[in-house]
Amino acid sequence: MNTQSEVAIQFHKLIEEQRISSVYQPIVSLQDGQVMGYEALTRGPVDSPFHSPLAMFQYAEQQGELYRLERLAREKAIQGSILEHGQQLLFINISSHVLEDPGFIPGKTLEILQQYGLRPSNVVFEITERSSIEDFTLAKKILAHYRTQGYRIAIDDAGAGYSSLQAIAELQPDFIKIDRSLIENIHLNKVKAYILETFVTFAQKMNISLIAEGIEQVEELAKLTQMGVHYAQGFLLGRPSTSVATVQDTHKMTIWQHRNVQGGTMTWHIGELKTPVGVFHTKVQISEVAEFFKKNQEAVGVVIVHENEPRGLVMRDRLFQHLAGQYAFSLYWNRTIDSVMDDSPLIVDELTPVEQVSQMATSRAIHHLYDLVIITSQGKMAGSASIRTILESITNVKMESARVANPLTGLPGNLQINRELNKRLTARVPFHVIYADLDYFKWYNDRFGFQKGDQLIQYMADLMQQAIAFYGTPTDFVGHVGGDDFIAISTSLSPKLLCQEIINRFETGVRMFYEGEEWEYVVDRGGTQVKSEGVTVSLSLVICNCESPISLDYISQTAAQLKKKAKAHQGSIYCFQTIG
């Protein structure tokens, strides 16, 4: 018996005895650092030439056994699934050729899912690049069928070749996985960053979520978070395993600090749109919910809870469709509501940005597109929001932001600044205000021209937002008072470090605006020569404890006094005072 025959025997024994297993690598949200799901990865027996999945699948394809191996791999992935709750997703790899497999039939995967307590809404079919798709018409037809059942689609290895880009255009997936080759050292490679920026913009327009693969460095994680990529996967965040993943607190902090700050728009969270909604326990009879809908004609849906934690959703129209059949009334009337509820509704925390919720909601299957969005506070039931309310709020906010934003920087102007300050004062939660003013800006403008002056203003706007992203919190705010004056409103635990970060970034970057020129003196607004190397920045830090009432005027007066004190010193500096 030759070696080739031995290998063939080992392979067939592997299939017959189902000697493969699955390990699971976490996929982490770059919004909050939580595990959103897992990719199932197939492994062969340790004591065989097929332990490597690459070797195993290549051999299966050569022998015409790819379909059998892929079916077995799907079953093993579902059997060993370590999903912790109904909102997490299981990514299952399938090669493009398997779409033509007669065994890839409707209902077969569903049977296995139901056997192990999962639903189609938990599963994402990840189309890998083992082979390119040859018949897109057939692929779209097959995948459309799976989508109607609630499955989602991901395209793997985007950025690694033309075929994946064609697959994105033809199949319009729910997820795009960005290949490691584009992610590696992205914090050092501007070309890679520009390419990924294009993916981010495209994904936003198409309501597609991006997953960056192969994250191995903290700097890569920080850069991707800043750029607005949705999810990340890699050894840094978790290696493939058979146990539930826990993201390190240090990595969560990196994500939290570098989240894409919405400095140019009004901060708007879904919790601000929540409205009361009918709530019923999981074991309430269907008849009770039906009676509620009859008495409350304006109610479009109710939330099903257990110990005040949402477990499902029942929409009015869908419930009455259940009860409309010939025998449905007698069949369903006395059953408990959890037997007909949607047990995987969209559930979001109240601090989730409205635009993010909109993307999540509108990427749902068509028959769930107009379902209520359930809003929680620290995991407990808080309210709901309709798609109409969400979309209207986004439109209104964008119109308002465009109307009152500073035309040069796009940052919120005085109307929004005052609104934000009043909101903080009303909440009576400690915060602090940083007022930034450029010194000798008029001298710079006169010497280098208004176009270079505008560029320096825009640079200041950018670095304020970058500093907030690094040392601030997701609810922080950056505004443009006018001219060379800016304001940041933050709840950072390190306000002095935030001020120092602004100064450091300014001092590091301002030199590039001097075009290599040097001087000993500049001219202040009064026409007096002052010894200085150039433009500096003065910061007023007003720390508001909110233990006693504070007015907007008092904050403004305190900031003005601190600015005068800062400007009396040479160089970039901050002065601070605690009030309230």
Tab-separated table of N, CA, C and O in Angstrom, residues 261-304:
chain	number	residue	atom	x	y	z
A	261	VAL	N	-15.400	59.788	17.218
A	261	VAL	CA	-16.154	60.837	17.911
A	261	VAL	C	-16.987	61.621	16.905
A	261	VAL	O	-16.490	62.052	15.875
A	262	GLN	N	-18.260	61.821	17.222
A	262	GLN	CA	-19.149	62.545	16.329
A	262	GLN	C	-19.058	64.038	16.604
A	262	GLN	O	-20.025	64.689	16.969
A	263	GLY	N	-17.845	64.589	16.448
A	263	GLY	CA	-17.636	65.992	16.785
A	263	GLY	C	-18.355	66.935	15.861
A	263	GLY	O	-18.721	68.031	16.249
A	264	GLY	N	-18.575	66.523	14.626
A	264	GLY	CA	-19.178	67.426	13.665
A	264	GLY	C	-20.686	67.406	13.664
A	264	GLY	O	-21.318	68.140	12.937
A	265	THR	N	-21.303	66.549	14.467
A	265	THR	CA	-22.754	66.504	14.523
A	265	THR	C	-23.195	66.548	15.966
A	265	THR	O	-22.403	66.420	16.894
A	266	MET	N	-24.498	66.731	16.138
A	266	MET	CA	-25.026	66.722	17.496
A	266	MET	C	-24.969	65.289	18.031
A	266	MET	O	-25.297	64.355	17.319
A	267	THR	N	-24.558	65.115	19.284
A	267	THR	CA	-24.552	63.787	19.873
A	267	THR	C	-25.998	63.382	20.137
A	267	THR	O	-26.741	64.116	20.766
A	268	TRP	N	-26.393	62.234	19.668
A	268	TRP	CA	-27.798	61.819	19.713
A	268	TRP	C	-27.838	60.326	19.960
A	268	TRP	O	-27.345	59.538	19.166
A	269	HIS	N	-28.405	59.910	21.074
A	269	HIS	CA	-28.439	58.502	21.432
A	269	HIS	C	-29.864	57.978	21.375
A	269	HIS	O	-30.822	58.724	21.592
A	270	ILE	N	-30.000	56.699	21.116
A	270	ILE	CA	-31.317	56.102	20.916
A	270	ILE	C	-32.194	56.253	22.151
A	270	ILE	O	-33.422	56.321	22.048
A	271	GLY	N	-31.559	56.326	23.330
A	271	GLY	CA	-32.338	56.498	24.560
A	271	GLY	C	-33.170	57.767	24.567
A	271	GLY	O	-34.215	57.832	25.229
A	272	GLU	N	-32.738	58.778	23.807
A	272	GLU	CA	-33.492	60.028	23.747
A	272	GLU	C	-34.757	59.895	22.909
A	272	GLU	O	-35.595	60.794	22.902
A	273	LEU	N	-34.889	58.789	22.189
A	273	LEU	CA	-36.075	58.563	21.353
A	273	LEU	C	-37.019	57.517	21.950
A	273	LEU	O	-38.045	57.211	21.353
A	274	LYS	N	-36.670	56.981	23.106
A	274	LYS	CA	-37.484	55.874	23.638
A	274	LYS	C	-38.861	56.353	24.075
A	274	LYS	O	-39.033	57.458	24.587
A	275	THR	N	-39.852	55.498	23.832
A	275	THR	CA	-41.223	55.750	24.262
A	275	THR	C	-41.737	54.513	24.991
A	275	THR	O	-41.233	53.402	24.769
A	276	PRO	N	-42.749	54.671	25.868
A	276	PRO	CA	-43.289	53.508	26.583
A	276	PRO	C	-43.871	52.486	25.608
A	276	PRO	O	-44.340	52.839	24.521
A	277	VAL	N	-43.835	51.237	26.010
A	277	VAL	CA	-44.365	50.160	25.180
A	277	VAL	C	-44.996	49.117	26.100
A	277	VAL	O	-44.588	48.969	27.259
A	278	GLY	N	-46.019	48.417	25.604
A	278	GLY	CA	-46.636	47.354	26.388
A	278	GLY	C	-45.650	46.244	26.692
A	278	GLY	O	-44.867	45.854	25.823
A	279	VAL	N	-45.678	45.743	27.936
A	279	VAL	CA	-44.721	44.717	28.365
A	279	VAL	C	-45.487	43.551	28.983
A	279	VAL	O	-46.368	43.753	29.825
A	280	PHE	N	-45.137	42.328	28.569
A	280	PHE	CA	-45.786	41.123	29.101
A	280	PHE	C	-44.731	40.078	29.442
A	280	PHE	O	-43.670	40.015	28.811
A	281	HIS	N	-45.039	39.258	30.426
A	281	HIS	CA	-44.130	38.174	30.818
A	281	HIS	C	-44.195	37.045	29.796
A	281	HIS	O	-45.205	36.863	29.100
A	282	THR	N	-43.122	36.285	29.711
A	282	THR	CA	-43.026	35.213	28.713
A	282	THR	C	-44.137	34.170	28.831
A	282	THR	O	-44.490	33.532	27.839
A	283	LYS	N	-44.696	33.984	30.023
A	283	LYS	CA	-45.686	32.917	30.220
A	283	LYS	C	-47.125	33.426	30.246
A	283	LYS	O	-48.047	32.681	30.595
A	284	VAL	N	-47.319	34.671	29.826
A	284	VAL	CA	-48.676	35.206	29.680
A	284	VAL	C	-49.354	34.515	28.501
A	284	VAL	O	-48.712	34.196	27.496
A	285	GLN	N	-50.649	34.281	28.595
A	285	GLN	CA	-51.362	33.623	27.496
A	285	GLN	C	-51.524	34.565	26.306
A	285	GLN	O	-51.654	35.783	26.465
A	286	ILE	N	-51.530	33.971	25.114
A	286	ILE	CA	-51.686	34.743	23.884
A	286	ILE	C	-52.976	35.549	23.917
A	286	ILE	O	-53.022	36.698	23.447
A	287	SER	N	-54.005	34.998	24.503
A	287	SER	CA	-55.310	35.683	24.560
A	287	SER	C	-55.193	37.029	25.268
A	287	SER	O	-55.838	38.007	24.876
A	288	GLU	N	-54.365	37.103	26.313
A	288	GLU	CA	-54.212	38.352	27.074
A	288	GLU	C	-53.549	39.432	26.216
A	288	GLU	O	-53.937	40.606	26.247
A	289	VAL	N	-52.551	39.038	25.435
A	289	VAL	CA	-51.877	39.998	24.557
A	289	VAL	C	-52.818	40.455	23.449
A	289	VAL	O	-52.868	41.640	23.094
A	290	ALA	N	-53.587	39.521	22.893
A	290	ALA	CA	-54.554	39.872	21.842
A	290	ALA	C	-55.585	40.866	22.363
A	290	ALA	O	-55.956	41.819	21.665
A	291	GLU	N	-56.063	40.660	23.583
A	291	GLU	CA	-57.026	41.599	24.184
A	291	GLU	C	-56.401	42.977	24.374
A	291	GLU	O	-57.050	44.010	24.183
A	292	PHE	N	-55.116	43.001	24.733
A	292	PHE	CA	-54.407	44.279	24.892
A	292	PHE	C	-54.396	45.047	23.564
A	292	PHE	O	-54.671	46.249	23.521
A	293	PHE	N	-54.106	44.350	22.478
A	293	PHE	CA	-54.070	44.998	21.168
A	293	PHE	C	-55.455	45.516	20.764
A	293	PHE	O	-55.583	46.574	20.151
A	294	LYS	N	-56.504	44.763	21.119
A	294	LYS	CA	-57.863	45.192	20.767
A	294	LYS	C	-58.247	46.475	21.505
A	294	LYS	O	-58.921	47.347	20.963
A	295	LYS	N	-57.798	46.580	22.760
A	295	LYS	CA	-58.144	47.751	23.569
A	295	LYS	C	-57.240	48.946	23.264
A	295	LYS	O	-57.597	50.089	23.544
A	296	ASN	N	-56.032	48.690	22.724
A	296	ASN	CA	-55.068	49.755	22.444
A	296	ASN	C	-54.732	49.742	20.953
A	296	ASN	O	-53.725	49.172	20.530
A	297	GLN	N	-55.602	50.377	20.181
A	297	GLN	CA	-55.473	50.336	18.725
A	297	GLN	C	-54.178	50.983	18.211
A	297	GLN	O	-53.698	50.666	17.131
A	298	GLU	N	-53.613	51.915	19.015
A	298	GLU	CA	-52.391	52.603	18.573
A	298	GLU	C	-51.138	51.764	18.815
A	298	GLU	O	-50.064	52.074	18.288
A	299	ALA	N	-51.246	50.693	19.602
A	299	ALA	CA	-50.079	49.858	19.918
A	299	ALA	C	-49.744	48.961	18.721
A	299	ALA	O	-50.569	48.168	18.288
A	300	VAL	N	-48.513	49.101	18.194
A	300	VAL	CA	-48.104	48.284	17.046
A	300	VAL	C	-47.356	47.031	17.479
A	300	VAL	O	-47.183	46.095	16.699
A	301	GLY	N	-46.903	47.009	18.727
A	301	GLY	CA	-46.163	45.856	19.206
A	301	GLY	C	-46.025	45.875	20.715
A	301	GLY	O	-46.269	46.907	21.365
A	302	VAL	N	-45.657	44.735	21.292
A	302	VAL	CA	-45.383	44.637	22.729
A	302	VAL	C	-44.081	43.868	22.925
A	302	VAL	O	-43.680	43.066	22.070
A	303	VAL	N	-43.427	44.127	24.054
A	303	VAL	CA	-42.167	43.459	24.375
A	303	VAL	C	-42.431	42.369	25.408
A	303	VAL	O	-43.179	42.587	26.374
A	304	ILE	N	-41.828	41.223	25.218
A	304	ILE	CA	-41.968	40.092	26.136
A	304	ILE	C	-40.715	40.035	27.005
A	304	ILE	O	-39.591	40.022	26.486
